mmCIF file of C-alpha atoms in Angstrom:
data_model
loop_
_atom_site.group_PDB
_atom_site.id
_atom_site.type_symbol
_atom_site.label_atom_id
_atom_site.label_comp_id
_atom_site.label_asym_id
_atom_site.label_seq_id
_atom_site.Cartn_x
_atom_site.Cartn_y
_atom_site.Cartn_z
ATOM 1 C CA LEU F 213 89.693 133.158 128.457
ATOM 2 C CA ALA F 214 93.019 132.507 126.732
ATOM 3 C CA ALA F 215 93.830 129.720 129.173
ATOM 4 C CA ARG F 216 90.424 128.090 128.708
ATOM 5 C CA LEU F 217 90.878 128.130 124.935
ATOM 6 C CA ALA F 218 94.534 127.093 125.156
ATOM 7 C CA VAL F 219 95.673 129.996 122.987
ATOM 8 C CA GLY F 220 97.825 133.048 123.567
ATOM 9 C CA LEU F 221 96.472 136.270 125.030
ATOM 10 C CA PRO F 222 97.202 138.258 121.837
ATOM 11 C CA THR F 223 95.086 135.777 119.856
ATOM 12 C CA VAL F 224 92.118 136.201 122.177
ATOM 13 C CA THR F 225 92.522 139.971 122.212
ATOM 14 C CA ALA F 226 92.516 140.114 118.407
ATOM 15 C CA VAL F 227 89.444 137.899 118.132
ATOM 16 C CA VAL F 228 87.558 139.818 120.819
ATOM 17 C CA ASP F 229 88.507 143.147 119.176
ATOM 18 C CA GLY F 230 87.058 141.915 115.880
ATOM 19 C CA LEU F 231 83.862 140.660 117.493
ATOM 20 C CA VAL F 232 83.408 143.953 119.367
ATOM 21 C CA GLU F 233 83.903 145.888 116.113
ATOM 22 C CA ARG F 234 81.233 143.748 114.421
ATOM 23 C CA GLY F 235 78.824 144.355 117.310
ATOM 24 C CA TYR F 236 78.743 140.735 118.526
ATOM 25 C CA LEU F 237 80.425 141.353 121.892
ATOM 26 C CA LYS F 238 80.426 144.196 124.407
ATOM 27 C CA ARG F 239 83.238 145.029 126.817
ATOM 28 C CA THR F 240 82.424 146.470 130.240
ATOM 29 C CA ALA F 241 84.600 147.334 133.208
ATOM 30 C CA ASP F 242 84.574 144.994 136.200
ATOM 31 C CA CYS F 243 83.698 147.108 139.226
ATOM 32 C CA ALA F 244 85.304 144.592 141.595
ATOM 33 C CA ASP F 245 88.609 144.368 139.713
ATOM 34 C CA ARG F 246 89.890 147.322 137.688
ATOM 35 C CA ARG F 247 92.308 145.037 135.821
ATOM 36 C CA ALA F 248 89.488 142.819 134.534
ATOM 37 C CA VAL F 249 87.113 143.407 131.655
ATOM 38 C CA LYS F 250 83.790 141.614 131.288
ATOM 39 C CA ILE F 251 82.854 140.409 127.833
ATOM 40 C CA THR F 252 79.194 139.823 127.069
ATOM 41 C CA LEU F 253 77.346 138.648 124.006
ATOM 42 C CA THR F 254 75.126 141.259 122.368
ATOM 43 C CA ALA F 255 71.740 140.506 120.810
ATOM 44 C CA ALA F 256 73.409 140.509 117.383
ATOM 45 C CA GLY F 257 76.082 138.159 118.712
ATOM 46 C CA ARG F 258 73.434 135.822 120.113
ATOM 47 C CA ARG F 259 71.650 135.732 116.746
ATOM 48 C CA ALA F 260 74.916 135.085 114.896
ATOM 49 C CA LEU F 261 75.818 132.304 117.328
ATOM 50 C CA GLU F 262 72.396 130.676 116.905
ATOM 51 C CA GLN F 263 72.729 130.842 113.107
ATOM 52 C CA ALA F 264 76.220 129.352 113.238
ATOM 53 C CA GLU F 265 75.057 126.540 115.524
ATOM 54 C CA LYS F 266 72.142 125.741 113.204
ATOM 55 C CA ALA F 267 74.442 125.704 110.178
ATOM 56 C CA MET F 268 76.975 123.450 111.920
ATOM 57 C CA THR F 269 74.224 121.092 113.093
ATOM 58 C CA ALA F 270 72.809 120.832 109.572
ATOM 59 C CA LEU F 271 76.243 120.170 108.108
ATOM 60 C CA LEU F 272 77.090 117.573 110.739
ATOM 61 C CA GLU F 273 73.734 115.825 110.240
ATOM 62 C CA HIS F 274 74.405 115.699 106.502
ATOM 63 C CA VAL F 275 77.889 114.264 106.983
ATOM 64 C CA VAL F 276 76.729 111.666 109.525
ATOM 65 C CA ALA F 277 73.886 110.631 107.214
ATOM 66 C CA GLU F 278 76.523 109.677 104.615
ATOM 67 C CA ALA F 279 78.222 107.215 106.994
ATOM 68 C CA ASP F 280 77.695 103.483 106.569
ATOM 69 C CA ASP F 281 76.112 103.357 110.045
ATOM 70 C CA PRO F 282 74.826 106.844 110.924
ATOM 71 C CA HIS F 283 73.276 105.645 114.199
ATOM 72 C CA THR F 284 76.606 104.336 115.514
ATOM 73 C CA VAL F 285 78.445 107.449 114.370
ATOM 74 C CA GLY F 286 75.873 109.630 116.136
ATOM 75 C CA HIS F 287 76.348 107.714 119.384
ATOM 76 C CA ALA F 288 80.132 107.944 119.017
ATOM 77 C CA LEU F 289 79.874 111.720 118.619
ATOM 78 C CA VAL F 290 77.754 111.984 121.750
ATOM 79 C CA ASP F 291 80.311 109.877 123.645
ATOM 80 C CA LEU F 292 83.115 112.072 122.329
ATOM 81 C CA GLY F 293 81.272 115.210 123.437
ATOM 82 C CA ASP F 294 80.786 113.754 126.908
ATOM 83 C CA ALA F 295 84.470 112.817 127.113
ATOM 84 C CA LEU F 296 85.508 116.319 126.052
ATOM 85 C CA ASP F 297 83.241 117.827 128.721
ATOM 86 C CA LYS F 298 84.807 115.583 131.386
ATOM 87 C CA VAL F 299 88.367 116.466 130.360
ATOM 88 C CA ARG F 300 87.522 120.161 130.310
ATOM 89 C CA ALA F 301 85.968 119.922 133.779
ATOM 90 C CA GLN F 302 89.044 118.115 135.063
ATOM 91 C CA ARG F 303 91.345 120.760 133.615
ATOM 92 C CA LEU F 304 89.320 123.562 135.176
ATOM 93 C CA ALA F 305 89.205 121.802 138.547
ATOM 94 C CA ALA F 306 92.977 121.294 138.491
ATOM 95 C CA ARG F 307 93.529 125.039 138.077
ATOM 96 C CA ARG F 308 91.581 125.908 141.232
#
């Protein structure tokens, strides 16, 4: 997880600890690998994520609407998202 986010392990551990304490994530042992821990989203975590996504979408729509050419900006954001997905996929493939 730390490698995928490009942050240090202590950072991820601290964030996960906080999300577990708030009831948004659940840790479970990995039966196949005693060193590994599975992290899953709880129902409360799913609701919080959905609310955050809705809030971010509303904010982004508001900001884009203020642009001189909102249609072009919207397309540019979609292109940027696609490019980010491609780079992420390439990075993951290179690690295998």
